[in-house]
Amino acid sequence: MKHNTFLALALSALLLTACSAPAAESAAPTPAAYESQAPAAVSVGKPLHHLNSGGTAPQIGITDSAAYLPMKFGCILLATKIDFATAQQEILCNADGCTHTDETCLAFMAADDDALSQYYTGGLVAAGDRLYWFISGGASPVNVRVDVSAPDGSDRHTIIENGSIFQLDCTMSMNFTDGDALYLATAASGLVRLEDTGLTPIFPLNDGHPTSENPLYAQGSTPRCMILGCWQDMAVFACTPSLSGSGTGLMGVHADGSITDLGTYHAAFSAALHEGKIYHIPGSGNQAETIEITDLTTQSTEKLPLPVGSGWNNYCITYGDGTIGLIRDELNYAWTPGNDIAVELAPTWGKDTAVARSPVIYAENGTTALVKVSDHTASVARLTPEGIPYQRQQPIRELALISLQDLFSGRQNWTSVTMLDGVLFG
């Protein structure tokens, strides 16, 4: 059921009632977890692709050939790149003789040079043939500047200055692309689109400012929403109340700003979405035994046993290649639904020198993963803004590259990345 978000509230409510009732009468019974409210949605635009879907570091951009990381060197925040062909980190600046120490550097993002700017952070998101630079922090309230460039940093220009952190926090968003533009989806502000020309708000959600364009507010209360992922040309949100006015519902926001009611799904707030399938592990703590998989196309749910063993956490994540990530005793496992066993991502270092820890997947593109395989603390020489030398204890993260196929087979044949002497976020 598709309707335009700019309809009046009364008309929106009428359309929802008129369209959902016949579908409910004719539909076959469905499992308790999912209640069909509308025919399977049909894409009306270019499909969206989830960027870094299984990664834990949204501030790190990844393409088929490189990863892009903001990194602090002393008080300077610079854009860096890890080339997959060389497994070396380099500053994203090719200017001859550049010292990479001030704002004249082509990779410059921000500087902690006064009390108001000492909390600057950044993110680099690669979408299509563009690289988006997010610089946030400084004076309160926090503002965001967004630049855009080619992947090598050339043709860089600012498209947003003093933007809202609620709309432009790439570290808290799910990031999608249709091959042309970048889409940020958050529960705080809904869906926005970024292009060379700037920002386009697509759908207002839950930013504390109810608007007549949002039919969720027709229910008389502020909706509680969470972004699950993308499907077809839609960003899919779980919202309470649903568009039908009761329970938790799935709402698809199309790239053109229209919306589709995807039905009621009671467990949506703890679910993961990948290629039109919703994965949910019922239960609590580490006593989970089954997983529910709902297909949005067929509007049906199947329940499968989790792999052999016990103590599974009731949390799962979906990676870009379709593998399901499970957790048990702080170790990560890779699992394909239907298999009897899950493969352990072999622990590589100890947490607090005692508890074993699996590699952390910072970024992945569906084929290759950038992983943290260990970390340690080191004393590093630094200079204050006044030029006074001092020693600072900082975490050193050891990163590596590995194919998802090898990683999810339990192998450790990764290639260590030659890292620069700086500080990574996250």
CSV table of N, CA and C in Angstrom, one decimal, residues 101-190:
chain,number,residue,atom,x,y,z
A,101,THR,N,50.2,18.4,8.2
A,101,THR,CA,50.2,18.9,9.6
A,101,THR,C,49.3,20.1,9.8
A,102,ASP,N,48.6,20.6,8.8
A,102,ASP,CA,47.7,21.7,9.0
A,102,ASP,C,46.6,21.7,7.9
A,103,GLU,N,45.8,22.8,7.9
A,103,GLU,CA,44.6,22.8,7.0
A,103,GLU,C,45.0,22.9,5.5
A,104,THR,N,46.3,23.1,5.2
A,104,THR,CA,46.7,23.2,3.8
A,104,THR,C,46.7,21.8,3.2
A,105,CYS,N,46.7,20.7,4.0
A,105,CYS,CA,46.8,19.4,3.5
A,105,CYS,C,45.4,19.0,2.8
A,106,LEU,N,45.5,18.4,1.7
A,106,LEU,CA,44.3,18.0,1.0
A,106,LEU,C,43.4,17.0,1.7
A,107,ALA,N,44.0,16.3,2.7
A,107,ALA,CA,43.2,15.3,3.5
A,107,ALA,C,42.7,15.9,4.8
A,108,PHE,N,42.9,17.2,5.0
A,108,PHE,CA,42.6,17.8,6.3
A,108,PHE,C,41.0,17.8,6.5
A,109,MET,N,40.6,17.4,7.7
A,109,MET,CA,39.2,17.4,8.1
A,109,MET,C,38.9,18.4,9.2
A,110,ALA,N,39.8,18.4,10.3
A,110,ALA,CA,39.5,19.3,11.4
A,110,ALA,C,40.8,19.4,12.3
A,111,ALA,N,40.9,20.3,13.2
A,111,ALA,CA,42.0,20.5,14.1
A,111,ALA,C,41.5,20.8,15.5
A,112,ASP,N,42.1,20.1,16.5
A,112,ASP,CA,41.8,20.4,17.9
A,112,ASP,C,42.7,21.5,18.3
A,113,ASP,N,42.5,22.7,17.9
A,113,ASP,CA,43.4,23.8,18.2
A,113,ASP,C,42.8,24.8,19.2
A,114,ASP,N,41.7,24.5,19.7
A,114,ASP,CA,41.1,25.4,20.8
A,114,ASP,C,40.1,24.6,21.6
A,115,ALA,N,39.7,25.2,22.7
A,115,ALA,CA,38.8,24.5,23.6
A,115,ALA,C,37.5,24.1,23.0
A,116,LEU,N,37.0,24.8,22.0
A,116,LEU,CA,35.7,24.5,21.4
A,116,LEU,C,35.8,23.4,20.4
A,117,SER,N,37.0,23.2,19.8
A,117,SER,CA,37.1,22.2,18.7
A,117,SER,C,37.8,20.9,19.1
A,118,GLN,N,38.0,20.7,20.4
A,118,GLN,CA,38.8,19.6,20.9
A,118,GLN,C,38.1,18.3,20.7
A,119,TYR,N,36.8,18.3,20.5
A,119,TYR,CA,36.1,17.1,20.4
A,119,TYR,C,35.6,16.8,19.0
A,120,TYR,N,36.3,17.3,18.0
A,120,TYR,CA,36.0,17.0,16.6
A,120,TYR,C,36.1,15.5,16.3
A,121,THR,N,35.2,15.0,15.6
A,121,THR,CA,35.2,13.6,15.1
A,121,THR,C,34.8,13.6,13.6
A,122,GLY,N,35.0,12.5,12.9
A,122,GLY,CA,34.7,12.5,11.5
A,122,GLY,C,34.3,11.2,11.0
A,123,GLY,N,33.7,11.2,9.8
A,123,GLY,CA,33.4,9.9,9.2
A,123,GLY,C,33.6,10.1,7.7
A,124,LEU,N,33.9,9.0,7.0
A,124,LEU,CA,34.1,8.9,5.6
A,124,LEU,C,33.2,7.8,5.0
A,125,VAL,N,32.3,8.2,4.2
A,125,VAL,CA,31.4,7.2,3.6
A,125,VAL,C,31.5,7.2,2.1
A,126,ALA,N,31.8,6.0,1.5
A,126,ALA,CA,31.9,5.9,0.1
A,126,ALA,C,30.6,5.4,-0.5
A,127,ALA,N,30.0,6.1,-1.5
A,127,ALA,CA,28.8,5.8,-2.1
A,127,ALA,C,28.9,6.0,-3.6
A,128,GLY,N,28.7,5.0,-4.4
A,128,GLY,CA,28.9,5.2,-5.8
A,128,GLY,C,30.3,5.6,-6.2
A,129,ASP,N,30.4,6.6,-6.9
A,129,ASP,CA,31.8,7.2,-7.3
A,129,ASP,C,32.1,8.4,-6.5
A,130,ARG,N,31.5,8.6,-5.3
A,130,ARG,CA,31.7,9.7,-4.5
A,130,ARG,C,32.1,9.3,-3.1
A,131,LEU,N,32.9,10.2,-2.5
A,131,LEU,CA,33.3,10.0,-1.1
A,131,LEU,C,32.8,11.2,-0.3
A,132,TYR,N,32.0,10.9,0.8
A,132,TYR,CA,31.4,11.9,1.6
A,132,TYR,C,32.2,12.1,2.9
A,133,TRP,N,32.6,13.3,3.2
A,133,TRP,CA,33.4,13.6,4.4
A,133,TRP,C,32.5,14.3,5.4
A,134,PHE,N,32.3,13.7,6.6
A,134,PHE,CA,31.5,14.2,7.7
A,134,PHE,C,32.5,14.7,8.8
A,135,ILE,N,32.3,15.9,9.1
A,135,ILE,CA,33.1,16.5,10.2
A,135,ILE,C,32.2,17.1,11.2
A,136,SER,N,32.2,16.6,12.5
A,136,SER,CA,31.3,17.0,13.5
A,136,SER,C,32.0,17.3,14.8
A,137,GLY,N,31.4,18.2,15.6
A,137,GLY,CA,32.0,18.5,16.9
A,137,GLY,C,32.3,19.9,17.1
A,138,GLY,N,33.0,20.3,18.1
A,138,GLY,CA,33.3,21.7,18.3
A,138,GLY,C,32.3,22.3,19.2
A,139,ALA,N,31.9,23.6,18.9
A,139,ALA,CA,31.0,24.4,19.8
A,139,ALA,C,29.7,23.7,19.9
A,140,SER,N,29.1,24.0,21.0
A,140,SER,CA,27.7,23.4,21.3
A,140,SER,C,26.7,24.4,20.9
A,141,PRO,N,25.6,24.1,20.2
A,141,PRO,CA,25.2,22.7,19.8
A,141,PRO,C,26.1,22.2,18.7
A,142,VAL,N,26.3,20.9,18.6
A,142,VAL,CA,27.2,20.3,17.7
A,142,VAL,C,26.6,20.5,16.2
A,143,ASN,N,27.5,21.0,15.4
A,143,ASN,CA,27.1,21.1,14.0
A,143,ASN,C,27.9,20.2,13.1
A,144,VAL,N,27.5,20.0,11.9
A,144,VAL,CA,28.2,19.0,11.0
A,144,VAL,C,28.4,19.7,9.7
A,145,ARG,N,29.7,19.6,9.2
A,145,ARG,CA,30.0,20.0,7.8
A,145,ARG,C,30.1,18.7,7.0
A,146,VAL,N,29.7,18.8,5.8
A,146,VAL,CA,29.8,17.6,4.9
A,146,VAL,C,30.4,18.1,3.6
A,147,ASP,N,31.5,17.4,3.2
A,147,ASP,CA,32.2,17.7,1.9
A,147,ASP,C,32.0,16.4,1.1
A,148,VAL,N,32.1,16.6,-0.2
A,148,VAL,CA,32.1,15.4,-1.1
A,148,VAL,C,33.2,15.5,-2.1
A,149,SER,N,33.7,14.4,-2.5
A,149,SER,CA,34.9,14.4,-3.4
A,149,SER,C,34.8,13.1,-4.3
A,150,ALA,N,35.8,13.0,-5.2
A,150,ALA,CA,36.0,11.7,-5.9
A,150,ALA,C,36.7,10.8,-4.8
A,151,PRO,N,36.7,9.5,-5.1
A,151,PRO,CA,37.4,8.6,-4.1
A,151,PRO,C,38.8,8.9,-3.8
A,152,ASP,N,39.5,9.5,-4.7
A,152,ASP,CA,40.9,9.9,-4.4
A,152,ASP,C,41.1,11.2,-3.7
A,153,GLY,N,40.0,11.8,-3.4
A,153,GLY,CA,40.0,13.1,-2.7
A,153,GLY,C,40.0,14.3,-3.6
A,154,SER,N,40.0,14.1,-4.9
A,154,SER,CA,40.0,15.3,-5.8
A,154,SER,C,38.6,15.8,-6.0
A,155,ASP,N,38.5,16.9,-6.5
A,155,ASP,CA,37.1,17.6,-6.8
A,155,ASP,C,36.3,17.7,-5.5
A,156,ARG,N,37.0,18.0,-4.4
A,156,ARG,CA,36.4,18.1,-3.1
A,156,ARG,C,35.7,19.5,-2.9
A,157,HIS,N,34.5,19.5,-2.4
A,157,HIS,CA,33.8,20.7,-2.2
A,157,HIS,C,32.8,20.5,-1.1
A,158,THR,N,32.5,21.6,-0.4
A,158,THR,CA,31.5,21.5,0.8
A,158,THR,C,30.1,21.7,0.2
A,159,ILE,N,29.3,20.8,0.7
A,159,ILE,CA,27.9,20.8,0.3
A,159,ILE,C,26.9,21.2,1.4
A,160,ILE,N,27.4,21.0,2.7
A,160,ILE,CA,26.6,21.4,3.9
A,160,ILE,C,27.5,22.0,4.9
A,161,GLU,N,27.1,23.1,5.5
A,161,GLU,CA,27.8,23.8,6.6
A,161,GLU,C,26.8,24.0,7.7
A,162,ASN,N,27.3,23.8,8.9
A,162,ASN,CA,26.4,23.9,10.1
A,162,ASN,C,25.1,23.1,10.0
A,163,GLY,N,25.2,21.9,9.5
A,163,GLY,CA,24.1,21.0,9.4
A,163,GLY,C,23.7,20.4,10.8
A,164,SER,N,22.5,19.8,10.9
A,164,SER,CA,22.0,19.3,12.1
A,164,SER,C,22.6,17.9,12.3
A,165,ILE,N,23.1,17.7,13.6
A,165,ILE,CA,23.7,16.4,13.9
A,165,ILE,C,22.6,15.3,13.8
A,166,PHE,N,21.4,15.7,14.1
A,166,PHE,CA,20.3,14.7,14.0
A,166,PHE,C,20.1,14.1,12.6
A,167,GLN,N,20.3,14.9,11.6
A,167,GLN,CA,20.2,14.5,10.2
A,167,GLN,C,21.4,13.9,9.7
A,168,LEU,N,22.6,14.3,10.2
A,168,LEU,CA,23.8,14.0,9.5
A,168,LEU,C,24.9,13.2,10.3
A,169,ASP,N,24.4,12.5,11.3
A,169,ASP,CA,25.3,11.7,12.1
A,169,ASP,C,25.5,10.4,11.4
A,170,CYS,N,26.6,10.3,10.6
A,170,CYS,CA,26.8,9.0,9.8
A,170,CYS,C,27.2,7.9,10.7
A,171,THR,N,27.7,8.2,11.9
A,171,THR,CA,28.1,7.1,12.8
A,171,THR,C,27.0,6.4,13.5
A,172,MET,N,25.8,7.1,13.5
A,172,MET,CA,24.6,6.5,14.1
A,172,MET,C,23.6,6.1,13.1
A,173,SER,N,23.9,6.3,11.8
A,173,SER,CA,22.9,6.0,10.7
A,173,SER,C,23.2,4.7,10.1
A,174,MET,N,22.2,4.1,9.4
A,174,MET,CA,22.4,3.1,8.4
A,174,MET,C,22.6,3.9,7.1
A,175,ASN,N,23.6,3.5,6.3
A,175,ASN,CA,23.9,4.3,5.1
A,175,ASN,C,23.7,3.4,3.9
A,176,PHE,N,22.9,4.0,3.0
A,176,PHE,CA,22.5,3.3,1.7
A,176,PHE,C,22.9,4.1,0.5
A,177,THR,N,23.0,3.4,-0.6
A,177,THR,CA,23.2,4.1,-1.9
A,177,THR,C,22.4,3.5,-3.0
A,178,ASP,N,22.0,4.3,-4.0
A,178,ASP,CA,21.3,3.7,-5.1
A,178,ASP,C,22.3,3.8,-6.3
A,179,GLY,N,23.6,4.0,-6.0
A,179,GLY,CA,24.6,4.1,-7.1
A,179,GLY,C,24.9,5.5,-7.5
A,180,ASP,N,24.0,6.4,-7.1
A,180,ASP,CA,24.2,7.8,-7.4
A,180,ASP,C,24.4,8.7,-6.1
A,181,ALA,N,23.4,8.6,-5.3
A,181,ALA,CA,23.4,9.4,-4.1
A,181,ALA,C,23.6,8.6,-2.8
A,182,LEU,N,23.8,9.3,-1.7
A,182,LEU,CA,24.0,8.6,-0.4
A,182,LEU,C,22.7,8.9,0.4
A,183,TYR,N,22.2,7.9,1.1
A,183,TYR,CA,21.0,8.0,1.9
A,183,TYR,C,21.4,7.7,3.4
A,184,LEU,N,21.0,8.6,4.3
A,184,LEU,CA,21.2,8.3,5.7
A,184,LEU,C,19.9,8.1,6.4
A,185,ALA,N,19.8,7.0,7.1
A,185,ALA,CA,18.5,6.6,7.8
A,185,ALA,C,18.7,6.5,9.3
A,186,THR,N,18.0,7.3,10.1
A,186,THR,CA,18.1,7.2,11.5
A,186,THR,C,16.8,7.3,12.1
A,187,ALA,N,16.6,6.8,13.3
A,187,ALA,CA,15.4,6.9,14.1
A,187,ALA,C,15.2,8.4,14.5
A,188,ALA,N,16.2,9.1,14.6
A,188,ALA,CA,16.1,10.5,15.0
A,188,ALA,C,15.5,11.4,14.0
A,189,SER,N,15.8,11.2,12.7
A,189,SER,CA,15.3,12.1,11.7
A,189,SER,C,14.8,11.5,10.4
A,190,GLY,N,14.6,10.2,10.4
A,190,GLY,CA,14.1,9.6,9.2
A,190,GLY,C,15.1,9.4,8.1
